[in-house]
Coordinates of C-alpha atoms in Angstrom, one line a residue:
X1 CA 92.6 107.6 116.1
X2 CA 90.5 105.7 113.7
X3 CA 90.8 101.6 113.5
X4 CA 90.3 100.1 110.1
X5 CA 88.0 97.4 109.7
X6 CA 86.7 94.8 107.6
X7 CA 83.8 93.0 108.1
X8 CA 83.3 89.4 106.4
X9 CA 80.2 87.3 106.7
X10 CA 78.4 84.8 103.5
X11 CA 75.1 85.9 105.6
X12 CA 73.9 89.7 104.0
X13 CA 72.0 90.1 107.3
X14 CA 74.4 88.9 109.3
X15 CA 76.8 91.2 107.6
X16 CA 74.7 94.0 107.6
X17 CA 74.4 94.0 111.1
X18 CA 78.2 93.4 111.8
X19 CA 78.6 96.7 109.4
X20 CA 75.8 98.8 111.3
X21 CA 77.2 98.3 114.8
X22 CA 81.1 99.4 113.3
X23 CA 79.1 102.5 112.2
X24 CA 77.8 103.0 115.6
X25 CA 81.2 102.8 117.3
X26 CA 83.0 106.2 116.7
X27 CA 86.5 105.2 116.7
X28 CA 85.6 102.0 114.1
X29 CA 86.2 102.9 110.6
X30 CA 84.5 100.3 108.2
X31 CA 87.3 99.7 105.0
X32 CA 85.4 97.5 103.5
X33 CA 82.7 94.5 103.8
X34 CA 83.1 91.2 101.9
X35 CA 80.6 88.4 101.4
X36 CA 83.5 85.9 101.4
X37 CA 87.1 84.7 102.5
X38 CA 87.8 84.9 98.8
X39 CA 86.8 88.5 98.0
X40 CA 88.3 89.1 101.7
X41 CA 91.8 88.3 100.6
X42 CA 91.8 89.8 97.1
X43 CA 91.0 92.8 98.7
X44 CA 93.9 92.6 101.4
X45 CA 95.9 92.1 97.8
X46 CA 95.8 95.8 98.0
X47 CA 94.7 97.2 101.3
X48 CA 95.7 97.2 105.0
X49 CA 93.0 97.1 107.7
X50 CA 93.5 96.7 111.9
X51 CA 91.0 94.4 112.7
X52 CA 88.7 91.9 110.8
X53 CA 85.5 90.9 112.3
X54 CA 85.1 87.5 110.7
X55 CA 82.8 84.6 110.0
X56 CA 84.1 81.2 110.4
X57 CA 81.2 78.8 108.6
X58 CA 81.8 80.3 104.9
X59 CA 81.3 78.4 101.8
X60 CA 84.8 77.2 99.6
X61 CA 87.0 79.1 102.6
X62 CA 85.9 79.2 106.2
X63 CA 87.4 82.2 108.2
X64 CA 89.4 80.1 110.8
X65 CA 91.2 78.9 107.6
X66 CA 91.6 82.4 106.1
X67 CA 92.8 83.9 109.2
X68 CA 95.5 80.8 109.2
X69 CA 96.3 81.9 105.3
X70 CA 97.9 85.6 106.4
X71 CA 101.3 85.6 106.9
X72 CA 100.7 88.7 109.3
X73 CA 97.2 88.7 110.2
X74 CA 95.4 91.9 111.8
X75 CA 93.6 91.9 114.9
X76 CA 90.4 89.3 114.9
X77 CA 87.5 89.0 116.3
X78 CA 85.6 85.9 115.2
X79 CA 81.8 86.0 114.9
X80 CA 80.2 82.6 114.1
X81 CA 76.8 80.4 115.4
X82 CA 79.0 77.9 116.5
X83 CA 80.9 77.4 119.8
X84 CA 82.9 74.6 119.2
X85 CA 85.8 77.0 117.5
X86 CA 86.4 78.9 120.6
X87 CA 89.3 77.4 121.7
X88 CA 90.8 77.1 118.4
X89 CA 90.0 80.9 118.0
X90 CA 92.5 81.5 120.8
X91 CA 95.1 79.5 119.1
X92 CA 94.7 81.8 116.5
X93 CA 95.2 84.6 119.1
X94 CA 91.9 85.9 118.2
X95 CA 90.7 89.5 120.4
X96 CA 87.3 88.2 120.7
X97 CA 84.8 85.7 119.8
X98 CA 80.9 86.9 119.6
X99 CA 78.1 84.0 119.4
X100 CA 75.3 84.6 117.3
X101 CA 73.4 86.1 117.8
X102 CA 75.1 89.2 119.7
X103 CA 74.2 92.4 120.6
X104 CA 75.3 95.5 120.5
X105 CA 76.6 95.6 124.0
X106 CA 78.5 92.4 123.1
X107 CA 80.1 93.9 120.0
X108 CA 81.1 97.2 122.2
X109 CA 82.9 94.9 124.4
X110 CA 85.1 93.4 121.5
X111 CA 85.7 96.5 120.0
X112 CA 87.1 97.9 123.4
X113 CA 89.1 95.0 123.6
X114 CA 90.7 95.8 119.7
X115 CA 91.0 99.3 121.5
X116 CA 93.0 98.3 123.7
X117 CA 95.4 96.2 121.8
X118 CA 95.8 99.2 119.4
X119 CA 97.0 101.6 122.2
X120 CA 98.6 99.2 124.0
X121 CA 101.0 98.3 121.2
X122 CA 99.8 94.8 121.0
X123 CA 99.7 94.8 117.3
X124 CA 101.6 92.5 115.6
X125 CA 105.0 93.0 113.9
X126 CA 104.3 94.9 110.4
X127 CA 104.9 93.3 107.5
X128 CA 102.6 91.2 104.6
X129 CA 99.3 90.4 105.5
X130 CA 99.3 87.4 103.0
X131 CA 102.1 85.5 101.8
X132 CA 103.9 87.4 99.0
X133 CA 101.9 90.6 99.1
X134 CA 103.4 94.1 99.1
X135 CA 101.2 96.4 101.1
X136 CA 102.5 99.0 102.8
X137 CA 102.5 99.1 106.5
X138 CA 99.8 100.6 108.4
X139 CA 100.8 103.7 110.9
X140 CA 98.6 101.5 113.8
X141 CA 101.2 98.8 113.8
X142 CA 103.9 99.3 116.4
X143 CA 106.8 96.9 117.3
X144 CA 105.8 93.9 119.6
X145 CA 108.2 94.6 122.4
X146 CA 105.1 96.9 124.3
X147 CA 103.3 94.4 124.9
X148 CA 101.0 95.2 128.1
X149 CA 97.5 93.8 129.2
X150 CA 96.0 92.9 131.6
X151 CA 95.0 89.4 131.0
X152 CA 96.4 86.3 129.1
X153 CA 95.4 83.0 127.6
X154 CA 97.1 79.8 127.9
X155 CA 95.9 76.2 127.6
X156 CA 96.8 73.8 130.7
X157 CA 94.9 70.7 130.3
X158 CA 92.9 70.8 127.2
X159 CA 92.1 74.4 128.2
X160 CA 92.3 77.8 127.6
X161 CA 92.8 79.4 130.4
X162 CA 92.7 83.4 131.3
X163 CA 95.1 84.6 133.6
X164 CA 94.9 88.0 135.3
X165 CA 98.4 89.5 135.3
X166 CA 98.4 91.3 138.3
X167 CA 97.7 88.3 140.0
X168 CA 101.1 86.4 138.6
X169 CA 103.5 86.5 141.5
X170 CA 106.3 84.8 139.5
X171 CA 106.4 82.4 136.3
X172 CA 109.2 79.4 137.1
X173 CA 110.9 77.1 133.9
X174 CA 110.6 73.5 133.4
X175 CA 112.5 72.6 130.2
X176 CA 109.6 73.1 127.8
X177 CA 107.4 73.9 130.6
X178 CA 106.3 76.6 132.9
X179 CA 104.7 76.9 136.7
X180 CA 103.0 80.1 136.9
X181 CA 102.3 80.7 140.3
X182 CA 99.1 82.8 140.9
X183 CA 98.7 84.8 144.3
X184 CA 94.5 83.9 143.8
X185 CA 95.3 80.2 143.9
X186 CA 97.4 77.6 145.7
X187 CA 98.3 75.3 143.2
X188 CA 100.4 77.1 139.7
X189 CA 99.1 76.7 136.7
X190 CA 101.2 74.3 133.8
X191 CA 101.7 75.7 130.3
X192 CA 103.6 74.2 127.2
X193 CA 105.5 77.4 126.4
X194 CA 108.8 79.4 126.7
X195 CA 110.2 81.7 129.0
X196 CA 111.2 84.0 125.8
X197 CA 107.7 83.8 124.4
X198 CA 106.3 84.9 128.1
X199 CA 108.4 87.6 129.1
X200 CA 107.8 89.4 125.8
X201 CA 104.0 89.1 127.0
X202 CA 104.5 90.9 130.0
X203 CA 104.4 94.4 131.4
X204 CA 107.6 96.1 132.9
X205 CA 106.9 95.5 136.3
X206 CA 107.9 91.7 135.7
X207 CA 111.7 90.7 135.2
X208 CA 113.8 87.9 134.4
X209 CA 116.0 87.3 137.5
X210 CA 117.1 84.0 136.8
X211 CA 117.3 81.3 134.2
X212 CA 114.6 79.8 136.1
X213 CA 112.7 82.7 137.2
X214 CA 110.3 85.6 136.4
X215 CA 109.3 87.8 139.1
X216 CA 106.2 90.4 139.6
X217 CA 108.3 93.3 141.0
X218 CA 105.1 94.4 142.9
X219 CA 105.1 91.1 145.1
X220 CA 108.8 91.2 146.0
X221 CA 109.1 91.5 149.8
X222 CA 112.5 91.6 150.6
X223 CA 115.7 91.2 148.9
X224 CA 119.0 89.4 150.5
X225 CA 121.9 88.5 149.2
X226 CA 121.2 86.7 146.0
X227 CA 117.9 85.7 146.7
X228 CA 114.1 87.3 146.4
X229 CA 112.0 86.8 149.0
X230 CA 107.9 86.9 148.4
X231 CA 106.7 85.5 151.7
X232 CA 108.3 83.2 154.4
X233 CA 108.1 80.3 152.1
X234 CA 109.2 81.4 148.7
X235 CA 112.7 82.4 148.1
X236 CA 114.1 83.1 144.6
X237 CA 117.3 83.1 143.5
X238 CA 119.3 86.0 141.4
X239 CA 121.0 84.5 138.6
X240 CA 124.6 86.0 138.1
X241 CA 123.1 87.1 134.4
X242 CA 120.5 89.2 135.8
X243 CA 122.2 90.2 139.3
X244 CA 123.3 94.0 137.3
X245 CA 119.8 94.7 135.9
X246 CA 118.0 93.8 139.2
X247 CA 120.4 96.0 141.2
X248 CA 119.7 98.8 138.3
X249 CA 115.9 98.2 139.6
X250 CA 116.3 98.1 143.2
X251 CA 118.8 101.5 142.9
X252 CA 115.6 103.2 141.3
X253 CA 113.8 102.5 144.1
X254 CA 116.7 102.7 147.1
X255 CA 115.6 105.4 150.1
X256 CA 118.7 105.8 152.1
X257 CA 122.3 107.8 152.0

């Protein structure tokens, strides 16, 4: 499997070295390189790539504003001298974000990490890179509903925070809120988002049980009656919605006559 790529940078240095490491990484494939957001997007006009490495400080269109411009953006990795855009990177659900001046060790690491999203299905939905185009979809781009990882980002407090997923024990809703409750630490973690937008993030060893309630199947302990039990002082309750897909689960795993 070969992962198209396209390297953007105003800097021909800076660019050439983005270019040489892609060549040194055998499942890269460099599409194309492009000394600005400009001649970046023209060339989307009428070509598909899976990951753009990408400047942000660029004359007349910075990347974080390009990136913002596609209507279905591929993977990023964001390569820039400046720190102060790594949080907003995330926002932008970037892969990675590599300070200059990085090595090549550093640039292995983001391209595992676009890897991984590639063969985990974490690609976004297909459709137009930029608002009104007509490309055709690339073969890399599966549907979002396989979503695996093993980590995630969400901002509590003014910050991004990355959250191993193993280590969720269950993920409770607050209106517009949610607890995620971490078996590494006492107090959960707060998040503005959706129980939708989070289930669709997670692996299938986590299901919905509740309006209320996600639940790592791995941590459940004991089941009675219409309640989950994770330890002697967390019990969950089994909505009626969920009660016939939960005992689906548990008959898969049943030992007995």
């Amino acid at each position: 499997m070969q992962i198209r790529c396209l390297a953007i940078d105003d800097e021909p240095l800076a660019l050439q070295q983005v270019v040489a490491y892609i060549k040194k990484v055998p499942y890269l494939e460099l599409a194309a390189q492009c000394q600005s957001a400009i001649e970046a997007r023209e060339y989307l006009q009428n070509d598909t790539v899976d990951v753009i490495f990408c400047d942000i400080n660029m004359p007349d269109l910075n990347g974080m504003d390009f990136v913002k411009s596609l209507a279905v953006p591929p993977l990023i990795v964001f390569t820039t001298a400046y720190s102060d855009y790594a949080v907003e990177g995330f926002r932008v659900n970037a892969v990675d974000y590599l300070l200059k001046p990085f090595g090549l060790q550093d640039f292995m690491r983001a391209a595992e990490r676009v890897k991984d999203r590639v063969e985990g299905g974490r690609l976004r939905v297909e459709g137009e890179y930029l608002k009104g185009s007509n490309m055709p979809p690339s073969p890399l781009h599966p549907q979002p509903s396989t979503m695996p990882s093993s980590t995630l980002f969400v901002k509590t407090d003014y910050r991004m925070v990355k959250i191993n997923i193993p280590d969720i024990r269950y993920i409770e809703g607050m209106s517009e809120y949610l607890r995620i409750h971490l078996s590494s630490e006492p107090k959960p973690i707060i998040t503005l988002l959706s129980m939708k937008k989070m289930e669709e993030r997670l692996p299938e060893n986590f299901m919905r049980i509740h309006r209320s309630y996600i639940v790592n199947l791995d941590a459940v302990q004991e089941v009675n009656k219409n309640r989950i039990i994770l330890d002697a002082d967390t019990y969950l309750p089994i909505g009626d919605m969920y009660r016939e897909t939960f005992q689906q689960y548990l008959d898969t795993k049943y030992l007995g006559k």
